[in-house]
Tab-separated table of C-alpha atoms and ligand atoms in Angstrom:
chain	number	residue	atom	x	y	z
A	1	MET	CA	17.412	40.407	-31.441
A	2	ALA	CA	17.115	43.634	-32.648
A	3	GLY	CA	17.146	42.966	-36.606
A	4	ILE	CA	15.212	39.418	-37.015
A	5	PRO	CA	11.896	39.200	-38.169
A	6	PRO	CA	9.016	38.783	-35.457
A	7	THR	CA	7.840	35.936	-38.006
A	8	LEU	CA	10.754	34.351	-38.641
A	9	ILE	CA	11.699	33.928	-34.861
A	10	ILE	CA	7.508	32.124	-34.528
A	11	PHE	CA	8.718	29.990	-36.744
A	12	PHE	CA	11.865	28.717	-35.196
A	13	ALA	CA	9.859	28.784	-31.583
A	14	ILE	CA	7.326	26.998	-33.376
A	15	PHE	CA	10.009	24.062	-34.790
A	16	THR	CA	11.687	24.283	-31.988
A	17	PHE	CA	8.951	23.238	-29.842
A	18	SER	CA	8.045	20.492	-32.109
A	19	THR	CA	11.762	18.550	-32.416
A	20	LEU	CA	11.312	18.179	-28.776
A	21	ALA	CA	7.475	17.657	-29.000
A	22	ALA	CA	9.058	14.758	-31.900
A	23	VAL	CA	11.399	12.945	-30.125
A	24	ASP	CA	9.837	13.113	-26.760
A	25	GLY	CA	7.286	10.009	-28.369
A	26	GLU	CA	9.585	8.648	-30.349
A	27	SER	CA	9.381	4.746	-30.375
A	28	GLN	CA	11.976	2.777	-29.086
A	29	SER	CA	12.878	-0.533	-30.166
A	30	PHE	CA	12.166	-2.144	-26.581
A	31	SER	CA	9.066	0.683	-26.294
A	32	ARG	CA	6.526	2.842	-26.870
A	33	THR	CA	3.522	5.963	-25.597
A	34	MET	CA	0.174	4.629	-25.962
A	35	PRO	CA	-2.497	6.243	-25.246
A	36	LEU	CA	-4.895	5.396	-21.870
A	37	GLU	CA	-7.555	4.336	-23.678
A	38	SER	CA	-5.924	1.888	-25.356
A	39	LYS	CA	-5.152	-0.054	-21.364
A	40	LYS	CA	-9.356	0.485	-20.351
A	41	LEU	CA	-7.916	3.751	-18.126
A	42	LYS	CA	-10.235	5.921	-18.416
A	43	ARG	CA	-11.648	8.134	-15.297
A	44	GLU	CA	-9.751	7.877	-11.682
A	45	LYS	CA	-11.342	7.171	-8.832
A	46	MET	CA	-10.843	6.608	-4.903
A	47	SER	CA	-12.890	3.493	-3.128
A	48	HIS	CA	-12.702	3.350	0.367
A	49	LEU	CA	-11.685	-0.365	2.527
A	50	HIS	CA	-12.573	-1.684	5.918
A	51	PHE	CA	-11.141	-3.912	7.539
A	52	TYR	CA	-9.962	-5.577	10.792
A	53	PHE	CA	-6.156	-7.051	10.298
A	54	HIS	CA	-5.930	-9.650	13.113
A	55	ASP	CA	-1.824	-10.328	13.936
A	56	ILE	CA	-1.955	-13.254	16.786
A	57	VAL	CA	1.070	-13.979	17.650
A	58	SER	CA	1.062	-16.741	20.526
A	59	GLY	CA	-0.837	-19.632	20.005
A	60	ARG	CA	-0.467	-22.492	18.242
A	61	ASN	CA	-1.317	-21.428	15.414
A	62	PRO	CA	0.705	-18.053	14.862
A	63	THR	CA	0.362	-15.765	11.912
A	64	ALA	CA	3.210	-13.961	12.860
A	65	ILE	CA	6.013	-15.263	13.375
A	66	LYS	CA	9.576	-13.518	14.277
A	67	VAL	CA	12.450	-14.455	12.428
A	68	ALA	CA	14.997	-12.390	12.961
A	69	GLU	CA	16.512	-9.908	16.165
A	70	ALA	CA	19.318	-8.883	17.210
A	71	SER	CA	21.545	-9.933	20.229
A	72	SER	CA	20.854	-6.158	22.236
A	73	THR	CA	17.079	-7.019	21.140
A	74	LYS	CA	15.827	-8.358	24.368
A	75	THR	CA	17.067	-5.691	26.189
A	76	SER	CA	15.648	-2.890	24.126
A	77	SER	CA	13.230	-1.206	25.078
A	78	THR	CA	12.001	-0.860	21.349
A	79	GLY	CA	12.444	-4.185	20.509
A	80	PHE	CA	14.451	-2.725	17.906
A	81	GLY	CA	16.302	-5.516	15.669
A	82	MET	CA	13.315	-7.715	15.527
A	83	MET	CA	11.493	-9.065	12.210
A	84	VAL	CA	8.249	-10.733	11.678
A	85	ILE	CA	6.719	-12.034	8.445
A	86	ILE	CA	3.328	-12.249	8.654
A	87	ASP	CA	-0.066	-13.566	7.013
A	88	ASP	CA	-2.157	-12.526	8.700
A	89	PRO	CA	-5.991	-12.437	7.807
A	90	LEU	CA	-8.379	-9.603	6.951
A	91	THR	CA	-11.791	-10.089	8.216
A	92	GLU	CA	-15.626	-7.662	7.326
A	93	LYS	CA	-16.021	-6.906	11.000
A	94	PRO	CA	-13.367	-7.447	14.780
A	95	GLU	CA	-14.783	-11.164	15.539
A	96	ASN	CA	-11.584	-13.800	14.443
A	97	THR	CA	-15.017	-15.820	13.211
A	98	SER	CA	-16.270	-12.113	10.676
A	99	LYS	CA	-15.628	-12.844	6.784
A	100	LEU	CA	-12.297	-13.073	5.613
A	101	VAL	CA	-11.532	-11.129	2.986
A	102	GLY	CA	-7.418	-10.528	2.236
A	103	ARG	CA	-5.129	-11.460	3.736
A	104	ALA	CA	-1.692	-8.779	4.574
A	105	GLN	CA	1.335	-10.591	3.796
A	106	GLY	CA	5.015	-9.660	4.267
A	107	ILE	CA	7.752	-8.290	7.241
A	108	TYR	CA	7.686	-5.459	9.717
A	109	ALA	CA	10.498	-4.741	11.386
A	110	SER	CA	11.295	-3.017	14.682
A	111	ALA	CA	13.029	0.207	13.365
A	112	SER	CA	13.387	2.897	15.704
A	113	GLN	CA	14.672	2.727	18.661
A	114	SER	CA	12.656	5.841	21.071
A	115	GLU	CA	9.581	4.349	20.354
A	116	VAL	CA	7.341	1.247	19.282
A	117	GLY	CA	8.059	2.052	15.511
A	118	LEU	CA	7.825	-0.782	12.607
A	119	LEU	CA	9.206	-0.766	9.329
A	120	MET	CA	5.663	-1.740	7.280
A	121	THR	CA	6.357	-3.592	3.812
A	122	LEU	CA	3.830	-5.945	3.261
A	123	ASN	CA	0.850	-6.725	-0.083
A	124	TYR	CA	-3.096	-7.096	0.698
A	125	ALA	CA	-3.692	-10.208	-0.913
A	126	PHE	CA	-7.588	-9.361	-1.479
A	127	LEU	CA	-9.677	-12.828	-1.553
A	128	GLU	CA	-13.416	-10.740	-1.763
A	129	GLY	CA	-15.645	-11.069	-4.996
A	130	LYS	CA	-14.424	-8.084	-7.831
A	131	TYR	CA	-11.205	-8.446	-5.209
A	132	ASN	CA	-10.098	-11.572	-5.440
A	133	GLY	CA	-7.382	-11.482	-6.433
A	134	SER	CA	-5.948	-8.257	-6.678
A	135	THR	CA	-3.781	-6.694	-4.527
A	136	LEU	CA	-2.220	-2.943	-2.602
A	137	SER	CA	1.454	-2.919	-1.215
A	138	ILE	CA	2.577	-0.862	1.526
A	139	LEU	CA	5.820	0.363	2.699
A	140	GLY	CA	5.240	3.252	5.756
A	141	ARG	CA	6.545	3.218	10.100
A	142	ASN	CA	4.150	2.001	12.361
A	143	THR	CA	4.148	4.063	15.347
A	144	VAL	CA	1.919	1.099	17.226
A	145	MET	CA	1.499	3.056	21.075
A	146	SER	CA	0.056	5.854	18.433
A	147	GLU	CA	-3.686	7.016	18.396
A	148	VAL	CA	-4.281	6.665	14.068
A	149	ARG	CA	-1.073	5.926	12.417
A	150	GLU	CA	-1.081	6.149	9.145
A	151	MET	CA	0.914	4.009	5.212
A	152	PRO	CA	1.339	4.582	2.173
A	153	VAL	CA	-0.210	3.132	-1.049
A	154	VAL	CA	3.093	3.114	-3.433
A	155	GLY	CA	0.198	0.405	-5.381
A	156	GLY	CA	-1.789	-2.627	-6.684
A	157	SER	CA	-1.650	-5.114	-9.111
A	158	GLY	CA	-4.999	-6.372	-10.440
A	159	LEU	CA	-8.240	-4.138	-9.927
A	160	PHE	CA	-5.844	-2.068	-7.990
A	161	ARG	CA	-3.512	-1.233	-11.550
A	162	PHE	CA	-1.541	2.447	-10.599
A	163	ALA	CA	-3.153	2.188	-7.227
A	164	ARG	CA	-1.953	5.054	-5.063
A	165	GLY	CA	-3.659	6.550	-1.149
A	166	TYR	CA	-2.970	5.669	2.861
A	167	ALA	CA	-3.970	3.197	5.308
A	168	HIS	CA	-4.676	4.634	8.607
A	169	ALA	CA	-4.606	1.590	11.425
A	170	LYS	CA	-6.357	2.138	14.526
A	171	THR	CA	-5.431	-0.970	18.016
A	172	HIS	CA	-8.971	-2.439	18.270
A	173	TRP	CA	-7.648	-4.572	21.090
A	174	PHE	CA	-4.999	-5.635	22.080
A	175	ASP	CA	-3.661	-8.122	24.582
A	176	PRO	CA	-0.214	-8.157	26.583
A	177	THR	CA	0.352	-10.426	27.901
A	178	THR	CA	0.379	-11.969	24.928
A	179	GLY	CA	0.724	-9.633	21.854
A	180	ASP	CA	-1.797	-10.778	20.031
A	181	ALA	CA	-3.825	-7.505	18.365
A	182	VAL	CA	-6.605	-6.460	16.167
A	183	VAL	CA	-6.658	-3.263	14.331
A	184	GLU	CA	-8.826	-1.078	12.223
A	185	TYR	CA	-8.055	-0.333	8.928
A	186	ASN	CA	-9.580	1.712	7.011
A	187	VAL	CA	-7.416	2.451	3.481
A	188	TYR	CA	-8.510	5.181	0.722
A	189	VAL	CA	-7.443	5.253	-2.694
A	190	ILE	CA	-6.928	6.126	-6.054
A	191	HIS	CA	-7.031	3.922	-9.049
A	192	TYR	CA	-8.517	2.717	-12.464
B	1	LIG	C1	-10.797	-16.441	18.470
B	1	LIG	O1	-10.494	-15.027	19.084
B	1	LIG	C2	-11.186	-16.514	20.572
B	1	LIG	C3	-11.961	-14.855	21.571
B	1	LIG	O2	-10.252	-14.537	22.087
B	1	LIG	C4	-10.769	-17.502	21.023
B	1	LIG	O3	-10.713	-18.201	22.069
B	1	LIG	C5	-9.781	-18.109	19.792
B	1	LIG	O4	-9.102	-19.153	19.789
B	1	LIG	C6	-9.771	-17.091	18.280
B	1	LIG	N1	-10.158	-18.375	17.277
B	1	LIG	C7	-9.181	-18.081	16.288
B	1	LIG	C8	-9.341	-19.152	15.449
B	1	LIG	O5	-7.881	-17.274	15.964
B	2	LIG	C1	-11.290	-17.006	-5.418
B	2	LIG	O1	-9.911	-16.610	-6.712
B	2	LIG	C2	-9.254	-18.520	-6.384
B	2	LIG	C3	-8.436	-19.005	-7.381
B	2	LIG	O2	-8.848	-18.584	-8.644
B	2	LIG	C4	-10.369	-19.379	-7.114
B	2	LIG	O3	-10.243	-20.229	-6.493
B	2	LIG	C5	-11.756	-19.067	-4.622
B	2	LIG	O4	-12.374	-19.960	-5.061
B	2	LIG	C6	-11.655	-17.898	-5.275
B	2	LIG	N1	-12.427	-16.728	-4.134
B	2	LIG	C7	-13.749	-16.810	-3.698
B	2	LIG	C8	-13.982	-15.870	-2.500
B	2	LIG	O5	-14.395	-16.083	-5.128
């Protein structure tokens, strides 16, 4: 750089930087950058949600139904290959007569050969108060024999737009003869 005046170097540095910034912020016909405030996205907050998840596989009105399994699933000690679709009630208290706050709708699949480990892909569809119509999406691993299982919250809609966080699941009650379970959930979610 010997011989180039320092002012020229500074000029080029500023010029190059501002050119890059202009390209980065450039609008295309199909996209534009917007300030967060234009969608009323001011400050992030954290919400703690607490509810009970009722996974009823037995009886006349099951909320979780097995839709598929492999021929080897019946002989697998972990139920590997089983797939279940759920529309499980979420309630305020553990009793099934407690107030309904939402439903967990989606799929879980037995995806581990070494322990009972479920792939959970589901939405919590909330029904209560201001949350009515808003959803949170869960995609995670649920080793049901563990004391506490953690699953990521990967997104949301409505009041939970741009959500991210995690859900902690703890079995509250399990009937080994029917397979019915009530699971306590503590969900921590950051959203606007
Ligand atoms: C609620 O739980 C009780 C006791 O376990 C059971 O007898 C009853 O059938 C359940 N009701 C519903 C609607 O699942
Ligand atoms: C939730 O919203 C639906 C659709 O707008 C409405 O029918 C229902 O009554 C609402 N539920 C509650 C508990 O506010």
